[in-house]
PDB file of C-alpha atoms in Angstrom:
ATOM      1  CA  MET A   1     145.773  -1.787 216.450  1.00 85.00           C
ATOM      2  CA  GLU A   2     144.380   1.631 216.472  1.00 92.00           C
ATOM      3  CA  PHE A   3     146.723   4.337 218.142  1.00 95.00           C
ATOM      4  CA  VAL A   4     144.027   7.260 219.445  1.00 96.00           C
ATOM      5  CA  GLU A   5     145.430   9.955 222.043  1.00 97.00           C
ATOM      6  CA  VAL A   6     143.652  10.071 225.136  1.00 98.00           C
ATOM      7  CA  GLY A   7     145.269  12.901 227.044  1.00 97.00           C
ATOM      8  CA  ASP A   8     147.760  14.997 227.597  1.00 97.00           C
ATOM      9  CA  GLY A   9     150.951  12.604 227.247  1.00 98.00           C
ATOM     10  CA  ALA A  10     148.469   9.587 226.764  1.00 98.00           C
ATOM     11  CA  TYR A  11     147.209   7.487 224.104  1.00 98.00           C
ATOM     12  CA  CYS A  12     145.633   4.201 223.462  1.00 98.00           C
ATOM     13  CA  LEU A  13     146.760   1.035 221.497  1.00 97.00           C
ATOM     14  CA  ALA A  14     142.980  -0.056 220.411  1.00 96.00           C
ATOM     15  CA  GLY A  15     142.864  -3.956 219.576  1.00 93.00           C
ATOM     16  CA  ALA A  16     141.224  -6.988 221.092  1.00 94.00           C
ATOM     17  CA  THR A  17     143.090  -5.648 224.395  1.00 97.00           C
ATOM     18  CA  ASN A  18     143.249  -2.438 224.832  1.00 98.00           C
ATOM     19  CA  ILE A  19     147.153  -1.055 225.715  1.00 98.00           C
ATOM     20  CA  GLY A  20     147.126   2.277 227.359  1.00 98.00           C
ATOM     21  CA  VAL A  21     150.832   4.953 225.924  1.00 98.00           C
ATOM     22  CA  LEU A  22     151.752   7.033 228.252  1.00 98.00           C
ATOM     23  CA  VAL A  23     154.991   9.676 227.140  1.00 98.00           C
ATOM     24  CA  SER A  24     157.145  11.215 229.474  1.00 98.00           C
ATOM     25  CA  VAL A  25     158.567  15.330 227.954  1.00 96.00           C
ATOM     26  CA  ASP A  26     161.874  13.009 227.147  1.00 96.00           C
ATOM     27  CA  GLY A  27     160.481  10.364 225.164  1.00 97.00           C
ATOM     28  CA  ASP A  28     160.302   7.136 227.600  1.00 98.00           C
ATOM     29  CA  ALA A  29     156.931   5.923 227.008  1.00 98.00           C
ATOM     30  CA  VAL A  30     155.634   3.169 230.042  1.00 98.00           C
ATOM     31  CA  LEU A  31     152.681   1.080 229.039  1.00 98.00           C
ATOM     32  CA  VAL A  32     149.392   0.115 230.809  1.00 98.00           C
ATOM     33  CA  ASP A  33     148.777  -3.348 230.240  1.00 98.00           C
ATOM     34  CA  SER A  34     150.667  -5.644 227.673  1.00 98.00           C
ATOM     35  CA  GLY A  35     148.366  -7.718 225.616  1.00 98.00           C
ATOM     36  CA  LEU A  36     147.606 -11.400 225.272  1.00 98.00           C
ATOM     37  CA  ASP A  37     151.263 -12.821 223.759  1.00 97.00           C
ATOM     38  CA  GLN A  38     154.507 -12.321 222.687  1.00 97.00           C
ATOM     39  CA  SER A  39     153.124 -10.906 219.252  1.00 97.00           C
ATOM     40  CA  ILE A  40     151.326  -7.929 220.983  1.00 97.00           C
ATOM     41  CA  ALA A  41     154.327  -6.951 223.074  1.00 98.00           C
ATOM     42  CA  ARG A  42     156.078  -6.653 219.780  1.00 98.00           C
ATOM     43  CA  ARG A  43     153.303  -4.671 218.069  1.00 97.00           C
ATOM     44  CA  CYS A  44     153.639  -2.646 220.901  1.00 97.00           C
ATOM     45  CA  ILE A  45     157.335  -1.770 220.666  1.00 98.00           C
ATOM     46  CA  ARG A  46     156.981  -1.385 217.166  1.00 97.00           C
ATOM     47  CA  GLU A  47     154.637   1.139 217.416  1.00 97.00           C
ATOM     48  CA  VAL A  48     156.478   3.265 220.183  1.00 98.00           C
ATOM     49  CA  SER A  49     159.293   2.866 218.548  1.00 97.00           C
ATOM     50  CA  GLU A  50     158.463   4.516 215.136  1.00 97.00           C
ATOM     51  CA  ARG A  51     157.214   7.178 217.365  1.00 97.00           C
ATOM     52  CA  GLY A  52     160.906   7.792 218.218  1.00 97.00           C
ATOM     53  CA  TRP A  53     159.897   6.731 222.424  1.00 98.00           C
ATOM     54  CA  ARG A  54     161.545   3.921 223.795  1.00 98.00           C
ATOM     55  CA  VAL A  55     159.390   1.374 226.204  1.00 98.00           C
ATOM     56  CA  ARG A  56     161.177   1.723 229.697  1.00 98.00           C
ATOM     57  CA  ALA A  57     158.230  -0.116 232.064  1.00 98.00           C
ATOM     58  CA  VAL A  58     154.695  -1.633 232.174  1.00 98.00           C
ATOM     59  CA  ILE A  59     152.127  -0.995 235.032  1.00 98.00           C
ATOM     60  CA  ASN A  60     149.721  -4.164 235.021  1.00 98.00           C
ATOM     61  CA  THR A  61     146.038  -2.973 235.754  1.00 98.00           C
ATOM     62  CA  HIS A  62     145.746  -7.083 236.711  1.00 98.00           C
ATOM     63  CA  ALA A  63     147.339  -9.988 236.531  1.00 98.00           C
ATOM     64  CA  HIS A  64     144.913 -12.092 234.017  1.00 98.00           C
ATOM     65  CA  ALA A  65     146.645 -13.130 230.957  1.00 98.00           C
ATOM     66  CA  ASP A  66     145.392 -11.005 228.495  1.00 98.00           C
ATOM     67  CA  HIS A  67     146.747  -8.118 230.246  1.00 98.00           C
ATOM     68  CA  VAL A  68     149.832  -9.775 231.215  1.00 98.00           C
ATOM     69  CA  GLY A  69     150.710 -11.623 228.206  1.00 98.00           C
ATOM     70  CA  GLY A  70     153.289  -9.299 226.648  1.00 98.00           C
ATOM     71  CA  ASN A  71     155.194  -8.772 229.696  1.00 98.00           C
ATOM     72  CA  ALA A  72     158.081 -11.029 229.072  1.00 98.00           C
ATOM     73  CA  GLU A  73     158.625 -10.216 225.569  1.00 98.00           C
ATOM     74  CA  LEU A  74     158.744  -6.967 226.544  1.00 98.00           C
ATOM     75  CA  LYS A  75     161.408  -7.460 229.238  1.00 98.00           C
ATOM     76  CA  ARG A  76     163.349  -9.313 227.110  1.00 98.00           C
ATOM     77  CA  ARG A  77     163.336  -6.699 224.204  1.00 98.00           C
ATOM     78  CA  THR A  78     163.693  -3.508 226.148  1.00 98.00           C
ATOM     79  CA  SER A  79     164.720  -4.702 229.708  1.00 98.00           C
ATOM     80  CA  CYS A  80     161.656  -2.350 230.488  1.00 98.00           C
ATOM     81  CA  GLU A  81     160.274  -2.548 234.620  1.00 98.00           C
ATOM     82  CA  VAL A  82     157.272  -4.237 235.534  1.00 98.00           C
ATOM     83  CA  VAL A  83     155.149  -2.222 237.914  1.00 98.00           C
ATOM     84  CA  ALA A  84     152.070  -3.980 239.338  1.00 98.00           C
ATOM     85  CA  PRO A  85     149.117  -3.910 242.311  1.00 98.00           C
ATOM     86  CA  ALA A  86     149.896  -6.045 245.243  1.00 98.00           C
ATOM     87  CA  PHE A  87     148.590 -10.018 245.183  1.00 98.00           C
ATOM     88  CA  GLU A  88     148.422  -9.442 241.213  1.00 98.00           C
ATOM     89  CA  GLU A  89     151.760  -9.118 240.778  1.00 98.00           C
ATOM     90  CA  ALA A  90     151.722 -12.939 242.615  1.00 98.00           C
ATOM     91  CA  TRP A  91     150.308 -14.132 239.549  1.00 98.00           C
ATOM     92  CA  ILE A  92     152.171 -12.408 237.226  1.00 98.00           C
ATOM     93  CA  ARG A  93     155.173 -14.220 239.229  1.00 98.00           C
ATOM     94  CA  TYR A  94     153.405 -17.686 239.244  1.00 98.00           C
ATOM     95  CA  PRO A  95     150.938 -17.758 236.092  1.00 98.00           C
ATOM     96  CA  LEU A  96     149.834 -21.098 237.038  1.00 98.00           C
ATOM     97  CA  SER A  97     147.861 -19.356 239.791  1.00 97.00           C
ATOM     98  CA  GLU A  98     145.117 -18.646 237.641  1.00 97.00           C
ATOM     99  CA  PRO A  99     144.374 -21.731 236.101  1.00 98.00           C
ATOM    100  CA  LEU A 100     145.018 -23.054 239.950  1.00 97.00           C
ATOM    101  CA  ALA A 101     142.261 -21.189 241.525  1.00 97.00           C
ATOM    102  CA  LEU A 102     139.648 -21.524 238.380  1.00 97.00           C
ATOM    103  CA  PHE A 103     140.341 -25.547 239.356  1.00 97.00           C
ATOM    104  CA  VAL A 104     139.408 -24.977 242.911  1.00 94.00           C
ATOM    105  CA  GLY A 105     143.200 -25.710 243.439  1.00 96.00           C
ATOM    106  CA  ALA A 106     143.934 -29.100 242.310  1.00 98.00           C
ATOM    107  CA  SER A 107     146.513 -29.033 239.502  1.00 98.00           C
ATOM    108  CA  PRO A 108     144.422 -27.884 236.543  1.00 98.00           C
ATOM    109  CA  PRO A 109     143.989 -29.875 233.264  1.00 98.00           C
ATOM    110  CA  GLN A 110     145.074 -28.677 229.395  1.00 97.00           C
ATOM    111  CA  GLY A 111     141.855 -27.333 228.960  1.00 97.00           C
ATOM    112  CA  LEU A 112     143.141 -24.678 231.459  1.00 97.00           C
ATOM    113  CA  ARG A 113     146.909 -24.453 230.396  1.00 97.00           C
ATOM    114  CA  ASN A 114     146.647 -21.777 227.641  1.00 96.00           C
ATOM    115  CA  LYS A 115     147.479 -18.001 226.683  1.00 96.00           C
ATOM    116  CA  PHE A 116     144.096 -17.488 227.680  1.00 96.00           C
ATOM    117  CA  THR A 117     144.172 -18.410 231.409  1.00 97.00           C
ATOM    118  CA  MET A 118     148.197 -18.499 232.102  1.00 97.00           C
ATOM    119  CA  ALA A 119     150.875 -15.733 230.649  1.00 98.00           C
ATOM    120  CA  GLU A 120     154.384 -16.194 230.141  1.00 98.00           C
ATOM    121  CA  ALA A 121     155.950 -15.737 233.478  1.00 98.00           C
ATOM    122  CA  CYS A 122     158.157 -12.522 234.766  1.00 98.00           C
ATOM    123  CA  GLY A 123     159.333 -11.032 237.222  1.00 98.00           C
ATOM    124  CA  VAL A 124     157.556  -7.854 238.934  1.00 98.00           C
ATOM    125  CA  ASP A 125     160.177  -4.928 239.520  1.00 98.00           C
ATOM    126  CA  ARG A 126     158.070  -2.388 241.583  1.00 97.00           C
ATOM    127  CA  VAL A 127     154.915  -3.036 243.757  1.00 98.00           C
ATOM    128  CA  LEU A 128     152.056  -0.257 242.575  1.00 98.00           C
ATOM    129  CA  GLU A 129     149.470   0.963 246.006  1.00 97.00           C
ATOM    130  CA  PRO A 130     146.705   3.463 245.354  1.00 98.00           C
ATOM    131  CA  GLY A 131     147.954   6.637 245.594  1.00 98.00           C
ATOM    132  CA  GLU A 132     150.264   9.147 243.292  1.00 98.00           C
ATOM    133  CA  HIS A 133     153.432   7.905 241.897  1.00 98.00           C
ATOM    134  CA  GLU A 134     156.100   8.714 239.307  1.00 97.00           C
ATOM    135  CA  VAL A 135     157.708   6.227 236.987  1.00 97.00           C
ATOM    136  CA  PHE A 136     160.210   7.360 233.763  1.00 97.00           C
ATOM    137  CA  GLY A 137     159.757  11.223 234.362  1.00 96.00           C
ATOM    138  CA  ILE A 138     155.611  10.549 234.103  1.00 97.00           C
ATOM    139  CA  LEU A 139     153.227  11.514 236.668  1.00 98.00           C
ATOM    140  CA  PHE A 140     149.985   9.355 237.434  1.00 98.00           C
ATOM    141  CA  GLU A 141     147.409   8.081 240.432  1.00 98.00           C
ATOM    142  CA  ALA A 142     146.605   4.529 240.717  1.00 98.00           C
ATOM    143  CA  VAL A 143     143.396   3.794 241.940  1.00 98.00           C
ATOM    144  CA  ASP A 144     141.697   1.160 243.676  1.00 98.00           C
ATOM    145  CA  LEU A 145     139.070  -0.365 241.217  1.00 98.00           C
ATOM    146  CA  LYS A 146     138.846  -4.159 242.475  1.00 98.00           C
ATOM    147  CA  GLY A 147     136.083  -6.421 241.859  1.00 98.00           C
ATOM    148  CA  HIS A 148     137.106  -8.225 239.060  1.00 98.00           C
ATOM    149  CA  SER A 149     140.410  -9.346 239.985  1.00 98.00           C
ATOM    150  CA  PRO A 150     141.232  -9.337 243.523  1.00 98.00           C
ATOM    151  CA  ASN A 151     143.751  -6.648 243.766  1.00 98.00           C
ATOM    152  CA  GLN A 152     142.470  -4.338 240.375  1.00 98.00           C
ATOM    153  CA  THR A 153     144.482  -1.337 240.335  1.00 98.00           C
ATOM    154  CA  GLY A 154     143.287   2.167 237.556  1.00 98.00           C
ATOM    155  CA  VAL A 155     145.737   4.383 236.319  1.00 98.00           C
ATOM    156  CA  ILE A 156     145.406   7.788 236.210  1.00 98.00           C
ATOM    157  CA  ALA A 157     147.359   9.889 233.962  1.00 98.00           C
ATOM    158  CA  GLY A 158     147.394  13.084 231.471  1.00 97.00           C
ATOM    159  CA  GLY A 159     143.557  13.514 231.862  1.00 97.00           C
ATOM    160  CA  ALA A 160     142.530   9.884 230.693  1.00 98.00           C
ATOM    161  CA  LEU A 161     141.310   6.677 233.112  1.00 98.00           C
ATOM    162  CA  PHE A 162     143.091   3.404 232.685  1.00 98.00           C
ATOM    163  CA  CYS A 163     140.744   1.395 234.337  1.00 98.00           C
ATOM    164  CA  GLY A 164     141.669  -2.905 233.181  1.00 98.00           C
ATOM    165  CA  ASP A 165     138.111  -4.428 233.756  1.00 98.00           C
ATOM    166  CA  ALA A 166     136.036  -2.638 235.929  1.00 98.00           C
ATOM    167  CA  PHE A 167     133.750  -2.124 233.257  1.00 98.00           C
ATOM    168  CA  PHE A 168     132.593  -3.370 230.081  1.00 97.00           C
ATOM    169  CA  GLN A 169     131.187  -2.185 227.041  1.00 96.00           C
ATOM    170  CA  GLU A 170     128.300  -3.262 225.142  1.00 94.00           C
ATOM    171  CA  GLU A 171     129.931  -4.951 222.567  1.00 94.00           C
ATOM    172  CA  GLN A 172     131.510  -7.526 225.525  1.00 94.00           C
ATOM    173  CA  LEU A 173     128.504  -7.889 227.890  1.00 96.00           C
ATOM    174  CA  HIS A 174     126.627  -9.255 224.915  1.00 95.00           C
ATOM    175  CA  LYS A 175     129.944 -11.618 223.670  1.00 92.00           C
ATOM    176  CA  HIS A 176     130.068 -12.131 227.684  1.00 92.00           C
ATOM    177  CA  VAL A 177     126.786 -12.198 229.224  1.00 97.00           C
ATOM    178  CA  ILE A 178     128.292 -13.122 232.660  1.00 98.00           C
ATOM    179  CA  PRO A 179     130.906 -10.928 233.047  1.00 97.00           C
ATOM    180  CA  TYR A 180     133.479 -12.326 235.048  1.00 98.00           C
ATOM    181  CA  ASN A 181     134.455 -11.225 238.310  1.00 98.00           C
ATOM    182  CA  VAL A 182     135.395 -12.798 241.704  1.00 98.00           C
ATOM    183  CA  ASP A 183     133.996  -9.704 244.738  1.00 98.00           C
ATOM    184  CA  ILE A 184     130.379  -8.685 244.006  1.00 98.00           C
ATOM    185  CA  GLY A 185     130.306  -6.221 246.407  1.00 98.00           C
ATOM    186  CA  ALA A 186     133.615  -4.821 245.338  1.00 98.00           C
ATOM    187  CA  GLN A 187     132.892  -4.519 242.063  1.00 98.00           C
ATOM    188  CA  LEU A 188     129.222  -2.580 242.464  1.00 98.00           C
ATOM    189  CA  ASP A 189     131.644  -0.080 245.296  1.00 98.00           C
ATOM    190  CA  THR A 190     134.134  -0.142 241.399  1.00 98.00           C
ATOM    191  CA  LEU A 191     130.927   0.656 239.242  1.00 98.00           C
ATOM    192  CA  ALA A 192     129.838   3.245 241.164  1.00 98.00           C
ATOM    193  CA  LYS A 193     133.182   4.991 241.720  1.00 97.00           C
ATOM    194  CA  VAL A 194     134.113   4.887 237.708  1.00 97.00           C
ATOM    195  CA  PRO A 195     131.728   7.439 237.054  1.00 96.00           C
ATOM    196  CA  ALA A 196     133.314   9.996 239.880  1.00 95.00           C
ATOM    197  CA  LEU A 197     136.528   9.839 238.969  1.00 95.00           C
ATOM    198  CA  ALA A 198     138.092  12.929 237.214  1.00 81.00           C
ATOM    199  CA  ALA A 199     139.216  11.712 233.749  1.00 92.00           C
ATOM    200  CA  LYS A 200     138.560  13.476 230.389  1.00 94.00           C
ATOM    201  CA  SER A 201     139.224  10.376 228.795  1.00 97.00           C
ATOM    202  CA  VAL A 202     138.158   6.304 230.425  1.00 98.00           C
ATOM    203  CA  ILE A 203     139.571   3.365 228.285  1.00 98.00           C
ATOM    204  CA  PRO A 204     139.027   0.072 229.446  1.00 98.00           C
ATOM    205  CA  GLY A 205     140.578  -3.373 228.384  1.00 98.00           C
ATOM    206  CA  HIS A 206     138.282  -4.036 225.756  1.00 97.00           C
ATOM    207  CA  GLY A 207     136.433  -2.221 222.505  1.00 95.00           C
ATOM    208  CA  GLY A 208     138.766   1.034 222.480  1.00 95.00           C
ATOM    209  CA  VAL A 209     138.136   4.605 224.401  1.00 97.00           C
ATOM    210  CA  CYS A 210     134.244   4.827 226.202  1.00 97.00           C
ATOM    211  CA  ARG A 211     132.262   7.245 224.675  1.00 94.00           C
ATOM    212  CA  ASP A 212     129.592   6.987 227.008  1.00 96.00           C
ATOM    213  CA  VAL A 213     130.871   5.881 230.794  1.00 97.00           C
ATOM    214  CA  ASN A 214     127.693   6.263 232.538  1.00 97.00           C
ATOM    215  CA  GLY A 215     125.522   4.014 230.235  1.00 97.00           C
ATOM    216  CA  ALA A 216     127.951   1.508 229.887  1.00 97.00           C
ATOM    217  CA  VAL A 217     128.240   1.101 234.501  1.00 98.00           C
ATOM    218  CA  GLU A 218     124.173   1.215 234.596  1.00 98.00           C
ATOM    219  CA  ALA A 219     124.269  -1.903 231.633  1.00 98.00           C
ATOM    220  CA  ASN A 220     127.061  -3.234 234.152  1.00 98.00           C
ATOM    221  CA  VAL A 221     124.891  -2.908 237.348  1.00 98.00           C
ATOM    222  CA  ALA A 222     121.817  -4.357 235.544  1.00 98.00           C
ATOM    223  CA  ARG A 223     124.295  -7.157 234.286  1.00 98.00           C
ATOM    224  CA  ILE A 224     125.326  -8.462 237.932  1.00 98.00           C
ATOM    225  CA  ARG A 225     121.741  -7.609 239.185  1.00 98.00           C
ATOM    226  CA  THR A 226     120.165 -10.213 237.336  1.00 98.00           C
ATOM    227  CA  VAL A 227     122.244 -12.305 237.726  1.00 98.00           C
ATOM    228  CA  THR A 228     122.525 -12.045 240.497  1.00 98.00           C
ATOM    229  CA  GLY A 229     118.450 -12.454 240.515  1.00 98.00           C
ATOM    230  CA  LEU A 230     118.950 -15.863 238.865  1.00 98.00           C
ATOM    231  CA  ALA A 231     121.556 -17.210 241.053  1.00 98.00           C
ATOM    232  CA  LEU A 232     118.932 -16.517 243.823  1.00 97.00           C
ATOM    233  CA  GLU A 233     115.929 -17.804 242.065  1.00 96.00           C
ATOM    234  CA  ASN A 234     117.799 -20.963 241.123  1.00 97.00           C
ATOM    235  CA  ALA A 235     119.008 -22.224 244.845  1.00 96.00           C
ATOM    236  CA  GLY A 236     117.536 -24.032 247.063  1.00 88.00           C
ATOM    237  CA  THR A 237     115.012 -23.583 249.474  1.00 83.00           C
ATOM    238  CA  GLY A 238     113.478 -25.601 252.382  1.00 72.00           C
ATOM    239  CA  GLY A 239     115.259 -28.761 253.052  1.00 74.00           C
ATOM    240  CA  VAL A 240     116.683 -29.266 248.759  1.00 84.00           C
ATOM    241  CA  GLY A 241     119.814 -27.288 248.192  1.00 91.00           C
ATOM    242  CA  ALA A 242     121.093 -26.765 244.748  1.00 96.00           C
ATOM    243  CA  GLY A 243     125.031 -26.808 243.643  1.00 96.00           C
ATOM    244  CA  ALA A 244     126.478 -24.375 242.533  1.00 97.00           C
ATOM    245  CA  GLU A 245     126.641 -26.329 238.891  1.00 97.00           C
ATOM    246  CA  ALA A 246     123.118 -27.240 239.229  1.00 97.00           C
ATOM    247  CA  ILE A 247     123.240 -23.043 239.589  1.00 98.00           C
ATOM    248  CA  LEU A 248     125.016 -22.108 236.728  1.00 98.00           C
ATOM    249  CA  ASP A 249     123.199 -24.187 234.159  1.00 98.00           C
ATOM    250  CA  ALA A 250     120.243 -22.758 235.679  1.00 97.00           C
ATOM    251  CA  VAL A 251     121.467 -19.262 234.735  1.00 98.00           C
ATOM    252  CA  CYS A 252     123.580 -20.092 231.501  1.00 98.00           C
ATOM    253  CA  ARG A 253     119.937 -21.877 230.561  1.00 98.00           C
ATOM    254  CA  THR A 254     117.816 -18.700 231.386  1.00 98.00           C
ATOM    255  CA  LEU A 255     121.032 -16.425 229.188  1.00 98.00           C
ATOM    256  CA  GLY A 256     121.452 -18.174 226.815  1.00 97.00           C
ATOM    257  CA  VAL A 257     124.860 -19.124 227.180  1.00 97.00           C
ATOM    258  CA  ALA A 258     126.478 -21.563 226.454  1.00 97.00           C
ATOM    259  CA  PRO A 259     130.324 -22.371 227.481  1.00 96.00           C
ATOM    260  CA  ALA A 260     132.672 -23.076 224.406  1.00 96.00           C
ATOM    261  CA  SER A 261     135.971 -24.615 226.294  1.00 97.00           C
ATOM    262  CA  LEU A 262     136.299 -25.996 229.419  1.00 97.00           C
ATOM    263  CA  ALA A 263     138.198 -22.751 230.384  1.00 97.00           C
ATOM    264  CA  HIS A 264     134.957 -20.617 229.452  1.00 97.00           C
ATOM    265  CA  TYR A 265     132.889 -22.928 231.521  1.00 98.00           C
ATOM    266  CA  TYR A 266     135.548 -22.918 234.489  1.00 98.00           C
ATOM    267  CA  LEU A 267     135.405 -18.711 234.055  1.00 98.00           C
ATOM    268  CA  LEU A 268     131.515 -19.202 234.309  1.00 98.00           C
ATOM    269  CA  LEU A 269     131.202 -21.027 237.284  1.00 98.00           C
ATOM    270  CA  SER A 270     133.515 -19.039 239.364  1.00 98.00           C
ATOM    271  CA  ALA A 271     131.720 -15.806 238.393  1.00 98.00           C
ATOM    272  CA  VAL A 272     128.507 -17.822 239.238  1.00 98.00           C
ATOM    273  CA  ASN A 273     129.922 -18.713 242.109  1.00 98.00           C
ATOM    274  CA  ALA A 274     130.821 -15.304 243.443  1.00 98.00           C
ATOM    275  CA  HIS A 275     127.770 -14.044 242.908  1.00 98.00           C
ATOM    276  CA  LEU A 276     126.484 -17.410 245.909  1.00 98.00           C
ATOM    277  CA  SER A 277     129.022 -15.714 247.459  1.00 98.00           C
ATOM    278  CA  TYR A 278     127.536 -11.917 247.704  1.00 98.00           C
ATOM    279  CA  LEU A 279     124.132 -13.317 248.108  1.00 98.00           C
ATOM    280  CA  GLU A 280     125.754 -14.914 251.251  1.00 98.00           C
ATOM    281  CA  SER A 281     127.247 -11.879 252.181  1.00 98.00           C
ATOM    282  CA  GLN A 282     123.887 -10.331 252.308  1.00 97.00           C
ATOM    283  CA  GLY A 283     122.367 -12.742 254.449  1.00 97.00           C
ATOM    284  CA  LEU A 284     120.553 -14.091 251.513  1.00 97.00           C
ATOM    285  CA  ALA A 285     121.698 -17.630 250.602  1.00 97.00           C
ATOM    286  CA  GLN A 286     123.968 -19.687 252.635  1.00 96.00           C
ATOM    287  CA  PRO A 287     126.027 -22.832 251.918  1.00 96.00           C
ATOM    288  CA  ARG A 288     125.141 -25.870 254.040  1.00 93.00           C
ATOM    289  CA  ILE A 289     126.785 -29.693 252.931  1.00 94.00           C
ATOM    290  CA  GLU A 290     124.773 -32.367 252.312  1.00 90.00           C
ATOM    291  CA  GLY A 291     126.916 -35.500 252.018  1.00 90.00           C
ATOM    292  CA  ALA A 292     129.977 -35.128 249.973  1.00 93.00           C
ATOM    293  CA  ALA A 293     128.083 -32.101 248.210  1.00 94.00           C
ATOM    294  CA  LEU A 294     127.663 -28.406 249.395  1.00 95.00           C
ATOM    295  CA  ARG A 295     124.564 -26.889 248.161  1.00 96.00           C
ATOM    296  CA  TRP A 296     123.328 -23.575 248.181  1.00 97.00           C
ATOM    297  CA  ARG A 297     119.912 -22.424 249.774  1.00 96.00           C
ATOM    298  CA  LYS A 298     117.984 -19.234 250.102  1.00 95.00           C
ATOM    299  CA  ALA A 299     118.413 -17.771 253.527  1.00 91.00           C
ATOM    300  CA  GLY A 300     114.764 -17.768 255.438  1.00 76.00           C
ATOM    301  CA  GLY A 301     113.013 -14.551 254.413  1.00 49.00           C
ATOM    302  CA  SER A 302     113.776 -15.226 250.509  1.00 46.00           C
ATOM    303  CA  GLN A 303     112.390 -19.026 250.589  1.00 43.00           C
TER     304      GLN A 303
END
């Protein structure tokens, strides 16, 4: 992990998941996200302690396991407070929620029960709402960045924006191809918002400090439009519908994506379902039940 100064009293521990470190004049440190697991949490404590600071709180941008997996270990070792957005905080307290949602509300198989989809449960001390806040002498603004997750929230402090997974940089887009978002309309709104926020440095959840925010945002919008277009293209027409799994298969074949695991498959299926839901909201596609199957058709004007 690389320790990088990104603003006035604001730092980034750049790694597989970027972790923000906000420091008060008294040496109190507030983390933004906590990484994937206990080992990352211990590394954060060591990096902070070596500089004479102490971890007092962690603010989570959203509840995905790679951003909250260190929470419980941080709390055990430092008695820090955990702060998280509404709705997201419930998933932090009950981490089975993530694999349960991916498996359509049923008890998930073991392939969906691992540290990448299910963090260790952790209590939450404060619920974060958009607006101005102070935590242990550190002033910050919480901003609504939902779309990647139901209530993702960014943190602006010291001129730096820690934006969670509001967008993916080139390396992550190349790796994941089909970005995971739960609400495409909200995600497009967030992508339009990020470049306009008053921040000198922008630190997304992965890939270190972003050097070209506008370029990254444009690439994310383009990728969303591509996936949405492919989902619509592969929806059924007339009296023949297409199931979400068939649409996913067609989209993956076109983009050269091969699910690497059960968890990866369900993340991709959930992402494509988000595009289908968005197409319905735009009046471009409609779900229909045919026998015991749910199938999607293009709306009348799109056939």
